[in-house]
PDB file of C-alpha atoms in Angstrom:
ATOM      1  CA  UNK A   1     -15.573  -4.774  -0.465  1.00 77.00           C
ATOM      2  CA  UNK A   2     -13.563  -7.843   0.821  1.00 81.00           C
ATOM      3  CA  UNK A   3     -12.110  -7.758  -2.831  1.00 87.00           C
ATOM      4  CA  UNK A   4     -10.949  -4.552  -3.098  1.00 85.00           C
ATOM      5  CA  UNK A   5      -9.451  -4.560   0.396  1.00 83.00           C
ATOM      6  CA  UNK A   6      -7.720  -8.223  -0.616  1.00 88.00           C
ATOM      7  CA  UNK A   7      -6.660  -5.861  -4.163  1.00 89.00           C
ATOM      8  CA  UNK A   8      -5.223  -3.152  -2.357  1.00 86.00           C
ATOM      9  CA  UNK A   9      -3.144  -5.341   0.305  1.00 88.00           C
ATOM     10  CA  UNK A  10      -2.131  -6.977  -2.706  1.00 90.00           C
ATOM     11  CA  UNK A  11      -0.784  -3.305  -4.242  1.00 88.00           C
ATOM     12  CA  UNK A  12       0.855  -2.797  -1.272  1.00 86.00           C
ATOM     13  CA  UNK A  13       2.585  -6.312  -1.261  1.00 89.00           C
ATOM     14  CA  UNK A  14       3.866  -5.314  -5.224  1.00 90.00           C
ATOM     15  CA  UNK A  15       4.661  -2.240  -3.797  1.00 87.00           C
ATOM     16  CA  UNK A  16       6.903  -3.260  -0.813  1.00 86.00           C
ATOM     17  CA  UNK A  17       8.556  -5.965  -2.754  1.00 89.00           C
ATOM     18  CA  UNK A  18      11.654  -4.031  -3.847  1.00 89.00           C
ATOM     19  CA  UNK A  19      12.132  -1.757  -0.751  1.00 87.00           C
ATOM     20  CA  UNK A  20      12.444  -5.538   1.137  1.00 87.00           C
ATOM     21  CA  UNK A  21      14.403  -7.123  -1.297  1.00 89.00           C
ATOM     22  CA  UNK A  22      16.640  -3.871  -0.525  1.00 88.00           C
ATOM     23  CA  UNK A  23      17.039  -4.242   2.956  1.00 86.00           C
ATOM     24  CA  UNK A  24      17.481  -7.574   2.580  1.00 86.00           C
ATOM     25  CA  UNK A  25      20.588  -7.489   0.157  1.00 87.00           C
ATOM     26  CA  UNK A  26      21.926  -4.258   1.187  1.00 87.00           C
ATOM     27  CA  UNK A  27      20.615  -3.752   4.944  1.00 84.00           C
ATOM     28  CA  UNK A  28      23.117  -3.895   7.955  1.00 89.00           C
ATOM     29  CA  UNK A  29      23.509  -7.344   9.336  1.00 90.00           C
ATOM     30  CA  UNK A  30      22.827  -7.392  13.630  1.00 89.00           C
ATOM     31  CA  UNK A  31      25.383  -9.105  15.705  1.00 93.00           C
ATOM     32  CA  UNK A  32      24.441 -12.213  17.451  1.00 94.00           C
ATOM     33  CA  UNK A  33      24.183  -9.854  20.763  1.00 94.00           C
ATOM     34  CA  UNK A  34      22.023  -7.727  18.988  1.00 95.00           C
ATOM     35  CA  UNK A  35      19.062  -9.756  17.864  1.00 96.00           C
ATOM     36  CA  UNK A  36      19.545 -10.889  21.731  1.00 96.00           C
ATOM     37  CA  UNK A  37      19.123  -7.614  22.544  1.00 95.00           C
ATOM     38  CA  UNK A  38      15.780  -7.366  20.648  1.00 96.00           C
ATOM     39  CA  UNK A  39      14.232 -11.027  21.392  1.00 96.00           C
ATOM     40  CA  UNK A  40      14.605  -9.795  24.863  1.00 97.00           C
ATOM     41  CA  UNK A  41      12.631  -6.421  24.294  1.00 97.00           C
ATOM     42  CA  UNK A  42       9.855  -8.639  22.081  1.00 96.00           C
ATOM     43  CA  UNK A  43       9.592 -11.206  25.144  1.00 97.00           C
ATOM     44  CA  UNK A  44       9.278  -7.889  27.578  1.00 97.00           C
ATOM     45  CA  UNK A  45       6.286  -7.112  25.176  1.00 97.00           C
ATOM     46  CA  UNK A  46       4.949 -11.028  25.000  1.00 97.00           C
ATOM     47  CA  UNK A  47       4.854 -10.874  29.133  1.00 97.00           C
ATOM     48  CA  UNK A  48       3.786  -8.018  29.150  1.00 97.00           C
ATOM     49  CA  UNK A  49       0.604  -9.029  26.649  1.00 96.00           C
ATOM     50  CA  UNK A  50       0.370 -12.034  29.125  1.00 95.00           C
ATOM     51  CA  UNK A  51       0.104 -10.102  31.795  1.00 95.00           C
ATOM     52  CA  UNK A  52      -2.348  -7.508  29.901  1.00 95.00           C
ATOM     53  CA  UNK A  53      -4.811 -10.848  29.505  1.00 93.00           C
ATOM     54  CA  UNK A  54      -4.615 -12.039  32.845  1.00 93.00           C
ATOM     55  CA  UNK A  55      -5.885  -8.541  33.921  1.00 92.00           C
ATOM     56  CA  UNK A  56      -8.806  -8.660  31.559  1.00 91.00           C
ATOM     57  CA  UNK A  57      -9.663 -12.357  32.905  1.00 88.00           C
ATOM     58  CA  UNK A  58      -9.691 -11.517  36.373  1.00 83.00           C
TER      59      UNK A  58
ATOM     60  CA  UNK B   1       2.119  25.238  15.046  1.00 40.00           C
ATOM     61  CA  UNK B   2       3.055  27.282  12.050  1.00 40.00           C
ATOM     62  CA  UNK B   3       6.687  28.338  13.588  1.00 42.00           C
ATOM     63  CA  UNK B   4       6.655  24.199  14.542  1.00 44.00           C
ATOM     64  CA  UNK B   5       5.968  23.261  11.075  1.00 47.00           C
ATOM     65  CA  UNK B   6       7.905  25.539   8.764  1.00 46.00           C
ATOM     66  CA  UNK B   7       9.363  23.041   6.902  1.00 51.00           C
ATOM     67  CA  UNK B   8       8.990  19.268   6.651  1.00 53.00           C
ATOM     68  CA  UNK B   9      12.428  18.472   5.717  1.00 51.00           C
ATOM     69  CA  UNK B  10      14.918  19.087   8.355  1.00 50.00           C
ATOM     70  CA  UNK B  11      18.052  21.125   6.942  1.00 47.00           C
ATOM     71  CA  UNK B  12      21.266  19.660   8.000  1.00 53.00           C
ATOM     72  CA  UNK B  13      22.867  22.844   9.169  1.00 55.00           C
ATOM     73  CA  UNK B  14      24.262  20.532  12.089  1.00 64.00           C
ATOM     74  CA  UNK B  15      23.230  16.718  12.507  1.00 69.00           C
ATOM     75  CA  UNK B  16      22.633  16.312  16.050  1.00 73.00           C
ATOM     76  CA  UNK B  17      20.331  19.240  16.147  1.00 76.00           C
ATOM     77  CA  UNK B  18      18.823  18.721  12.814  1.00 76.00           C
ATOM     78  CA  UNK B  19      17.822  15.274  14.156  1.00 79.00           C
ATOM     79  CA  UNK B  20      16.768  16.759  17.877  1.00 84.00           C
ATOM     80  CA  UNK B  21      14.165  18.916  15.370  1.00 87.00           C
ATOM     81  CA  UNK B  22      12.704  15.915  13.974  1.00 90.00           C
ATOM     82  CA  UNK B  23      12.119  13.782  16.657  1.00 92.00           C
ATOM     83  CA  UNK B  24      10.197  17.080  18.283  1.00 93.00           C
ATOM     84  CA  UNK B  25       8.447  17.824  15.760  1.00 94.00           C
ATOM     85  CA  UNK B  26       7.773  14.128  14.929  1.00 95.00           C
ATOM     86  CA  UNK B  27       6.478  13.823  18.540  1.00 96.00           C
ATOM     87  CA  UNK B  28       4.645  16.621  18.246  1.00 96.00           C
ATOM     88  CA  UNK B  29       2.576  15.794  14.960  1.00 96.00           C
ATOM     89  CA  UNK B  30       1.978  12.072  16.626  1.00 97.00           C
ATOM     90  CA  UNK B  31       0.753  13.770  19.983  1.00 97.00           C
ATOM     91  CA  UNK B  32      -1.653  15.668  17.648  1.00 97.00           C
ATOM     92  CA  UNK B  33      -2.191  13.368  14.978  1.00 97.00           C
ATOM     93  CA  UNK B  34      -3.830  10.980  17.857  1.00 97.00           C
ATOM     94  CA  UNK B  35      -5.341  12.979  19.668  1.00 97.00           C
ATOM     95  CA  UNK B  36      -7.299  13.772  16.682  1.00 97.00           C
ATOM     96  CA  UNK B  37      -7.882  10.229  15.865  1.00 97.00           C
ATOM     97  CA  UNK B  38      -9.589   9.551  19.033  1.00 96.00           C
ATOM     98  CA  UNK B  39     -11.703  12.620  18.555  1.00 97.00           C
ATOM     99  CA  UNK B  40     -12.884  11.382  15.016  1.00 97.00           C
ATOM    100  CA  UNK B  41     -13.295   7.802  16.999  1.00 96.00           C
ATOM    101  CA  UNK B  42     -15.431   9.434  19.865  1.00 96.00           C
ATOM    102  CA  UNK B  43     -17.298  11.014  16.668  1.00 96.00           C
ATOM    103  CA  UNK B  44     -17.965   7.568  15.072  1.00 95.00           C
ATOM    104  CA  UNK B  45     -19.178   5.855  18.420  1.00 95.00           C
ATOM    105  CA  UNK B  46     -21.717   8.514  18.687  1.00 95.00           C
ATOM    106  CA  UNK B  47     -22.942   8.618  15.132  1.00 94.00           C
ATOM    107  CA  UNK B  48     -22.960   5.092  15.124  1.00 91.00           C
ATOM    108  CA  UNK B  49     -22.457   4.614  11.334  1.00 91.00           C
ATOM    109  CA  UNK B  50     -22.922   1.469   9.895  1.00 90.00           C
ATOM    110  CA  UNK B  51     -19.746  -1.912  10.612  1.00 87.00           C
ATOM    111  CA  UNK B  52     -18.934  -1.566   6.720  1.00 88.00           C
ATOM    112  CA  UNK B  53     -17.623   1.813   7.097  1.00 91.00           C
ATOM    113  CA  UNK B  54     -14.555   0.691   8.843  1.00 91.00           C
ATOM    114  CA  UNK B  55     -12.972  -0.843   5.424  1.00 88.00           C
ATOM    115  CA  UNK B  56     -14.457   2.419   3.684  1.00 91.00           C
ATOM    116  CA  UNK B  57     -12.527   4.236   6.197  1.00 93.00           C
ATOM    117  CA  UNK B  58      -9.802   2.041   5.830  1.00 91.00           C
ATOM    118  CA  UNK B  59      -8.930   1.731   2.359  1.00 90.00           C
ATOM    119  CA  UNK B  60      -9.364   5.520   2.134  1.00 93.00           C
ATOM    120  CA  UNK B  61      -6.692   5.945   4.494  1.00 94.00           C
ATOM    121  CA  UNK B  62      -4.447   3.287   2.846  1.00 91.00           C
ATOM    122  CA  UNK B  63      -4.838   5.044  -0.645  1.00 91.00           C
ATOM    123  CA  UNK B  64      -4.590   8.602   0.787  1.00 94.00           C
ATOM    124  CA  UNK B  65      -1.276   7.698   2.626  1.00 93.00           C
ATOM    125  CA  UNK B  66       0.119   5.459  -0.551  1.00 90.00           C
ATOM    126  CA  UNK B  67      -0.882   7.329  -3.268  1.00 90.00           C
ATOM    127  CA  UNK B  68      -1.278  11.274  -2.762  1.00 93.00           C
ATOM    128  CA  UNK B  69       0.958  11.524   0.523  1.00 93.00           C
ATOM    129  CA  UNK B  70       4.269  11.064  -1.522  1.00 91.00           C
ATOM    130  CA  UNK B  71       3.440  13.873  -3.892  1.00 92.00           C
ATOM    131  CA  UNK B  72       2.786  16.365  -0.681  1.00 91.00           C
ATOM    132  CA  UNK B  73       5.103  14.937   2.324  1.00 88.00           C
ATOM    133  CA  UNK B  74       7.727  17.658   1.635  1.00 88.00           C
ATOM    134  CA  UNK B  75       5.270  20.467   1.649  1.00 88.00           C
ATOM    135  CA  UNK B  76       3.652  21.768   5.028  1.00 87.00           C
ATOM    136  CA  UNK B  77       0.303  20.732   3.265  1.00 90.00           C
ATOM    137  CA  UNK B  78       1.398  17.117   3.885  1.00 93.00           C
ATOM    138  CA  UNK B  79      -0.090  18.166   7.217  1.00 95.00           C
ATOM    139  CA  UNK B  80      -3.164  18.234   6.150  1.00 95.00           C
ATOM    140  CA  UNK B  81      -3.466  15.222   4.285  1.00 96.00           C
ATOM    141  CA  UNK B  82      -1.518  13.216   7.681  1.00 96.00           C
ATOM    142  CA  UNK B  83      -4.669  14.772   9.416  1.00 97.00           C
ATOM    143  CA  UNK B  84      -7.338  13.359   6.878  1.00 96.00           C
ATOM    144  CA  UNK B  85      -5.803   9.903   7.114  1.00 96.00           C
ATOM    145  CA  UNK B  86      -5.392   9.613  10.337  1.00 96.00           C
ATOM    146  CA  UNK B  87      -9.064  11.033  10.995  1.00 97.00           C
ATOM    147  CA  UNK B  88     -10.106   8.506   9.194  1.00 96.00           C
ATOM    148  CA  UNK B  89      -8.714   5.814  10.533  1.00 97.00           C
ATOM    149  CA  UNK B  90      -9.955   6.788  13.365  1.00 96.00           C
ATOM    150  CA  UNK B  91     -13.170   7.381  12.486  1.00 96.00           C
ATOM    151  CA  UNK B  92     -13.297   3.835  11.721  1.00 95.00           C
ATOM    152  CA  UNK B  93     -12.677   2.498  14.964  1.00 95.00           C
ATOM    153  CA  UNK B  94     -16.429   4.035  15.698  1.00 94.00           C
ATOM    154  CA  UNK B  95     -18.352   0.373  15.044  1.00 94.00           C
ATOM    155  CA  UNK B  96     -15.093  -1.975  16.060  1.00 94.00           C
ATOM    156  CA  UNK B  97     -15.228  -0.022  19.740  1.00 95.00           C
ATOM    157  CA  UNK B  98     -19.088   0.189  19.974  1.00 94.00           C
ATOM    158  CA  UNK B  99     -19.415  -3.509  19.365  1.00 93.00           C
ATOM    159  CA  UNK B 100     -16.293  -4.103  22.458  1.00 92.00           C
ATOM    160  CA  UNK B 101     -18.056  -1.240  24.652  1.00 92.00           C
ATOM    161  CA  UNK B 102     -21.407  -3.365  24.232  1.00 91.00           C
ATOM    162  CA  UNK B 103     -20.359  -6.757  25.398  1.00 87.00           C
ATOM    163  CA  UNK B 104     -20.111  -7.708  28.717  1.00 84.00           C
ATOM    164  CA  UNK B 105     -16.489  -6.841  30.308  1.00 84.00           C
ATOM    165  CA  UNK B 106     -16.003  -4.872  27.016  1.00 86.00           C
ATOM    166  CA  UNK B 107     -15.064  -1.310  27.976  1.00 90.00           C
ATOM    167  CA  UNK B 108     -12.441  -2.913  30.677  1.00 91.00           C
ATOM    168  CA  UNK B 109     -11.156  -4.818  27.059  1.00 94.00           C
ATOM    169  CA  UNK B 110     -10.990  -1.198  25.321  1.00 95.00           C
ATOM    170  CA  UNK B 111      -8.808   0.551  28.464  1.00 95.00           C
ATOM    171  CA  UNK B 112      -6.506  -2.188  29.019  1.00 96.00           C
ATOM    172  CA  UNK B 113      -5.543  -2.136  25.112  1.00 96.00           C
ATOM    173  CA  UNK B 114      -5.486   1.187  25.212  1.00 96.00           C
ATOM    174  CA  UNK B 115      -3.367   2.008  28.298  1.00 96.00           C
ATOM    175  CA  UNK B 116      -1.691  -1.430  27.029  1.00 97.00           C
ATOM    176  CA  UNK B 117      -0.547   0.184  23.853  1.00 97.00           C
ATOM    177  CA  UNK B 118       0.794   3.478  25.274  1.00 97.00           C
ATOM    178  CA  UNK B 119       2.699   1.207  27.474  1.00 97.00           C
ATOM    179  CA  UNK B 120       4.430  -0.633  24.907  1.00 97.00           C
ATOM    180  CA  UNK B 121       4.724   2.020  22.709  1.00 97.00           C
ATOM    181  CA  UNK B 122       6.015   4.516  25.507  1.00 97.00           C
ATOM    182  CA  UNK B 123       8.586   1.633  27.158  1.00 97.00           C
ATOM    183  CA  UNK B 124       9.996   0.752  23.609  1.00 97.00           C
ATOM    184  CA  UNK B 125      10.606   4.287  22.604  1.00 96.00           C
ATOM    185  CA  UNK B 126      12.276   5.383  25.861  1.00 96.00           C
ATOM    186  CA  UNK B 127      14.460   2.485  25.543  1.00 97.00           C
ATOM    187  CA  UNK B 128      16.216   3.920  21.841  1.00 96.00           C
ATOM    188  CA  UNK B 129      15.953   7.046  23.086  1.00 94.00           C
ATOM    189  CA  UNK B 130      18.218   6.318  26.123  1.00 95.00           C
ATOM    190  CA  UNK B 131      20.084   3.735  24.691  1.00 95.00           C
ATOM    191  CA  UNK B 132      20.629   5.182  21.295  1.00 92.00           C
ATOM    192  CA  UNK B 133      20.783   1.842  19.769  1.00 93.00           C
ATOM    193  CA  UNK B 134      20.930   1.297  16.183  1.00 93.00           C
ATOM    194  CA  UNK B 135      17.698  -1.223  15.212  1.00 95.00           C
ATOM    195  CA  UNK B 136      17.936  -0.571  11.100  1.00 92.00           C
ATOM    196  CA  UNK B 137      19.214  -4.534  10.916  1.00 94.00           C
ATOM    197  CA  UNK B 138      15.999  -5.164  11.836  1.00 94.00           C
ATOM    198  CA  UNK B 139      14.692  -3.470   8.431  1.00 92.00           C
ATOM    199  CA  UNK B 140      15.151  -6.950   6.346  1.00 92.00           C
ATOM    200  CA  UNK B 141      13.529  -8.895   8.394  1.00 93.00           C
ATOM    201  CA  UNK B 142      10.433  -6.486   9.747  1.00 94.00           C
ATOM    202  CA  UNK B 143       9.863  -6.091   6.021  1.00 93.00           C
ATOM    203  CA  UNK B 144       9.642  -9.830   4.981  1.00 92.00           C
ATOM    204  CA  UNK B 145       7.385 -10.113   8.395  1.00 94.00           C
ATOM    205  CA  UNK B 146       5.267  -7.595   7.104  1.00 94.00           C
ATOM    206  CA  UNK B 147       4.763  -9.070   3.508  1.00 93.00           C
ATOM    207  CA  UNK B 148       3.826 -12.553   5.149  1.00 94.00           C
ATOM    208  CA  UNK B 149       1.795 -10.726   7.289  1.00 94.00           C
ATOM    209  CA  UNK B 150      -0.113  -9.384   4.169  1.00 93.00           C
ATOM    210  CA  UNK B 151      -0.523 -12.489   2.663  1.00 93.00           C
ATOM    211  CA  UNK B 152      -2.146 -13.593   5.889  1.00 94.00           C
ATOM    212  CA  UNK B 153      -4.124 -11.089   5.882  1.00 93.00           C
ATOM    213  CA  UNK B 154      -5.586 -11.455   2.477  1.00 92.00           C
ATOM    214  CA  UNK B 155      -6.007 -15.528   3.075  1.00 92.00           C
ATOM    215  CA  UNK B 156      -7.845 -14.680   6.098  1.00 91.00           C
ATOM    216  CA  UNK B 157     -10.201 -12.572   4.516  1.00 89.00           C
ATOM    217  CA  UNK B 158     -11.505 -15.135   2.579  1.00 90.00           C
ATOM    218  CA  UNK B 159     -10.998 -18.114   4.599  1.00 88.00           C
ATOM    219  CA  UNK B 160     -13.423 -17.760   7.421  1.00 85.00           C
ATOM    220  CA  UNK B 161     -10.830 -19.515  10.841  1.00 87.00           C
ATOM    221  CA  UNK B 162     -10.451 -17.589  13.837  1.00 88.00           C
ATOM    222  CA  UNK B 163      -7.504 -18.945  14.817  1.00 92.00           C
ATOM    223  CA  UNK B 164      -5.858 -17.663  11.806  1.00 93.00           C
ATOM    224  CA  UNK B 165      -7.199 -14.176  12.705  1.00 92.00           C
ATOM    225  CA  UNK B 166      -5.968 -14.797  16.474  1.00 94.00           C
ATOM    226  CA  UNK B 167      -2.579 -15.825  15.132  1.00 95.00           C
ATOM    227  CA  UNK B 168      -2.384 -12.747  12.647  1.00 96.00           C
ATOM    228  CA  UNK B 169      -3.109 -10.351  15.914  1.00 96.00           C
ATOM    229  CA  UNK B 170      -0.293 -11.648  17.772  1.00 96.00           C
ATOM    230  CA  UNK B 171       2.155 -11.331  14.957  1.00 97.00           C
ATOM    231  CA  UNK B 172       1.167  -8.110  14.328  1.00 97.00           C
ATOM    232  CA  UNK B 173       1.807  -7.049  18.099  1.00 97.00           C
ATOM    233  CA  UNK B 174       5.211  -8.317  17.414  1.00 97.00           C
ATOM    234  CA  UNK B 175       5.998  -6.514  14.422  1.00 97.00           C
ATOM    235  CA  UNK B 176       4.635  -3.299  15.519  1.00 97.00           C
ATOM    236  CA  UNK B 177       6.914  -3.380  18.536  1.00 97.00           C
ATOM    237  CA  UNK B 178       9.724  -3.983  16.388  1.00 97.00           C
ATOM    238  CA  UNK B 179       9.118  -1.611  13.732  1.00 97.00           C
ATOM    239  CA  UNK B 180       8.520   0.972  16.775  1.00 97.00           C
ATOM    240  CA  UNK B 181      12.586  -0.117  17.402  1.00 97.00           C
ATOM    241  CA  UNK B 182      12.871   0.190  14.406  1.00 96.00           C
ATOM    242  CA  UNK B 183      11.354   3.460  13.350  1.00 96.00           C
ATOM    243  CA  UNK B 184      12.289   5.506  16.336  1.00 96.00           C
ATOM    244  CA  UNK B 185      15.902   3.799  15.973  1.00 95.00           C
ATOM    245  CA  UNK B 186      16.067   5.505  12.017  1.00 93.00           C
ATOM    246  CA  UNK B 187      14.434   8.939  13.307  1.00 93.00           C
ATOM    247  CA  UNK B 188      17.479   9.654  16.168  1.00 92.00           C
ATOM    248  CA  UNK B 189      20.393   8.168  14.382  1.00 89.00           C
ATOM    249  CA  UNK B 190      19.571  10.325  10.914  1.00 83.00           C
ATOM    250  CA  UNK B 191      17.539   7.460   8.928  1.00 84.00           C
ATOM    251  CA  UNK B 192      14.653   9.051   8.467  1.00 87.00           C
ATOM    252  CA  UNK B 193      14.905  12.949   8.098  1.00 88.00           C
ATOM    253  CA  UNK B 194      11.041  14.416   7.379  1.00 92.00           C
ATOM    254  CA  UNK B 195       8.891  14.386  10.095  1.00 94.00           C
ATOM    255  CA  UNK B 196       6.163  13.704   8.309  1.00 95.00           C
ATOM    256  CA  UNK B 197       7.064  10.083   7.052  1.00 95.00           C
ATOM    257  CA  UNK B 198       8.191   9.865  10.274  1.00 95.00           C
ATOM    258  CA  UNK B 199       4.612  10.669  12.036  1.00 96.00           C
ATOM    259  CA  UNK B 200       3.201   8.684   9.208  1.00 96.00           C
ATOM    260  CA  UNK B 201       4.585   5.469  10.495  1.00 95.00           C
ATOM    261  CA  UNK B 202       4.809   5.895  14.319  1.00 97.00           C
ATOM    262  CA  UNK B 203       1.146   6.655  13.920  1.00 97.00           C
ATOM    263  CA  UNK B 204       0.319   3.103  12.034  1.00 96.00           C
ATOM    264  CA  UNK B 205       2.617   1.173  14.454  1.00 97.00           C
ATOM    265  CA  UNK B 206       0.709   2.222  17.159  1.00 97.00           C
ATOM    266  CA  UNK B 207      -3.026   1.934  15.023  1.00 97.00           C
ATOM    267  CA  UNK B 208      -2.347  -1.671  14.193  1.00 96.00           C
ATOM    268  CA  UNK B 209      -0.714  -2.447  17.651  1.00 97.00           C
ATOM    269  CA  UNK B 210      -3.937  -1.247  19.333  1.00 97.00           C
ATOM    270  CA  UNK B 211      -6.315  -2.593  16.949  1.00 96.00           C
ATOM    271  CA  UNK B 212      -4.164  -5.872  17.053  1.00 96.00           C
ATOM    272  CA  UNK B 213      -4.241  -5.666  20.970  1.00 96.00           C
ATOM    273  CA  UNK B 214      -7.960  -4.830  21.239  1.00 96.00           C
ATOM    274  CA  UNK B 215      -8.557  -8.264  19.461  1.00 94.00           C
ATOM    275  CA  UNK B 216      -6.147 -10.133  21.124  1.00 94.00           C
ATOM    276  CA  UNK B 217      -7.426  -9.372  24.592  1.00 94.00           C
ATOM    277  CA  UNK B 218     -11.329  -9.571  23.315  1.00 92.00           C
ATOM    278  CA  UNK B 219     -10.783 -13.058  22.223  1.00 90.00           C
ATOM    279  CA  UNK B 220      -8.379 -13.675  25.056  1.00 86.00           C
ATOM    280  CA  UNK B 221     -10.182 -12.201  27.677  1.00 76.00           C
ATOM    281  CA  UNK B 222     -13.369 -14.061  27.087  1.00 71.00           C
ATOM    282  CA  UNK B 223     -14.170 -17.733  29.297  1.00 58.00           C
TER     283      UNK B 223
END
């Protein structure tokens, strides 16, 4: 089972391959403020995880 | 439903309210889609089918949704085959939530990952849709995440280390908050025009982000 779940991942990498490669060459490009904006967002979710734990370990 | 779903592909008889259509209709199918998926889990718990059922369940899904979705996702029958996927990815959650709702501490674990992901989930998608921010130069880089991810994945199924299983959790909370940017982000600005692609991969962002969370705070939770 292992093996056919590692195969199919592995279709789905092949698979993917081109549609990244296409955002990657042809994809817009964010602005420095941009990917600011988002790390901020993604640390919103990280203390937000954080906080998520602490709940669960008190 | 049937005057909801009249056609997967929104016309573009005017852009604004051809994309208003498919975010409501998007919403909608997700609303239902998951609501179904927790029935099908509630379904599982009960039977209590056997842990190797989960990959059964999951593989399905991933073929369903790679290989005979495409052929049907501009035909309302694509409905139907969103609903069989997503039923049975739910219904594969049966032995992972038994096994949490048995240990000690283990249905506070399932709650808190649940409310946990609507939080995310609900907090990320309120921000695009009041800011009305553009997140498609994220696509590059969630897509390069993603294929790392993979290869994680597939090390990690034969190399038996919990840390890399721990590690692969967190990224994946990561990525599924920024392809929930991202996703939402192509659905209002006119990215991403059929509502059932659209459902398709709001649904899995939130799947793996609870699944992903569930794990995290199981392993994180426990002294």
């Amino acid at each position: 089972m292992k093996i056919i779940w590692a195969a199919l991942l592995g279709v789905m990498l092949w698979r993917m391959w081109p549609v990244a490669k296409h955002w990657m060459e042809n994809g817009p490009k964010g602005s420095q403020k941009e990917w600011l904006n988002v790390s901020m967002l993604i640390g919103g979710v990280v203390l937000f995880v954080g906080l998520l734990v602490a709940f669960v370990r008190s | 439903m049937s005057s909801q779903f009249t056609s997967p592909v929104a016309r573009s008889e005017s852009g604004v309210l051809a994309q208003h259509k498919v975010l409501r209709q998007t919403y909608t199918l997700l609303a239902m889609t998951l609501l179904f998926s927790g029935l099908m889990a509630v379904v599982s718990m009960m039977v209590a089918p056997p842990a190797m059922i989960s990959m059964v369940c999951s593989i399905g899904a991933i073929v369903i949704l790679m290989f005979v979705l495409p052929k049907f996702e501009e035909q309302a029958a694509g409905i139907g085959i969103v609903f069989l996927a997503t039923g049975m990815l739910g219904f594969g959650l049966g032995p992972m939530l038994n096994y949490y709702v048995s240990v000690p501490n283990g249905g506070s674990v399932v709650a808190t990952a649940l409310a946990g992901t609507g939080g995310i989930f609900l907090g990320l998608s309120a921000y695009v849709l009041t800011t009305k921010k553009d997140f498609s130069f994220m696509g590059g880089f969630l897509m390069v995440g993603i294929m790392v991810l993979f290869g994680a994945i597939i090390l990690s199924l034969f190399v038996n280390m919990p840390a890399l299983s721990l590690a692969i959790s967190a990224a994946m909370v990561l990525l599924m908050s920024g392809f929930i940017l991202f996703d939402t982000s192509r659905i209002i600005n006119g990215g991403e025009t059929n509502y059932i692609r659209a459902t398709v991969s709001l649904f899995i962002n939130i799947f793996n982000l609870f699944t992903s969370l569930l794990h995290l705070l199981g392993v994180m939770g426990d002294d």
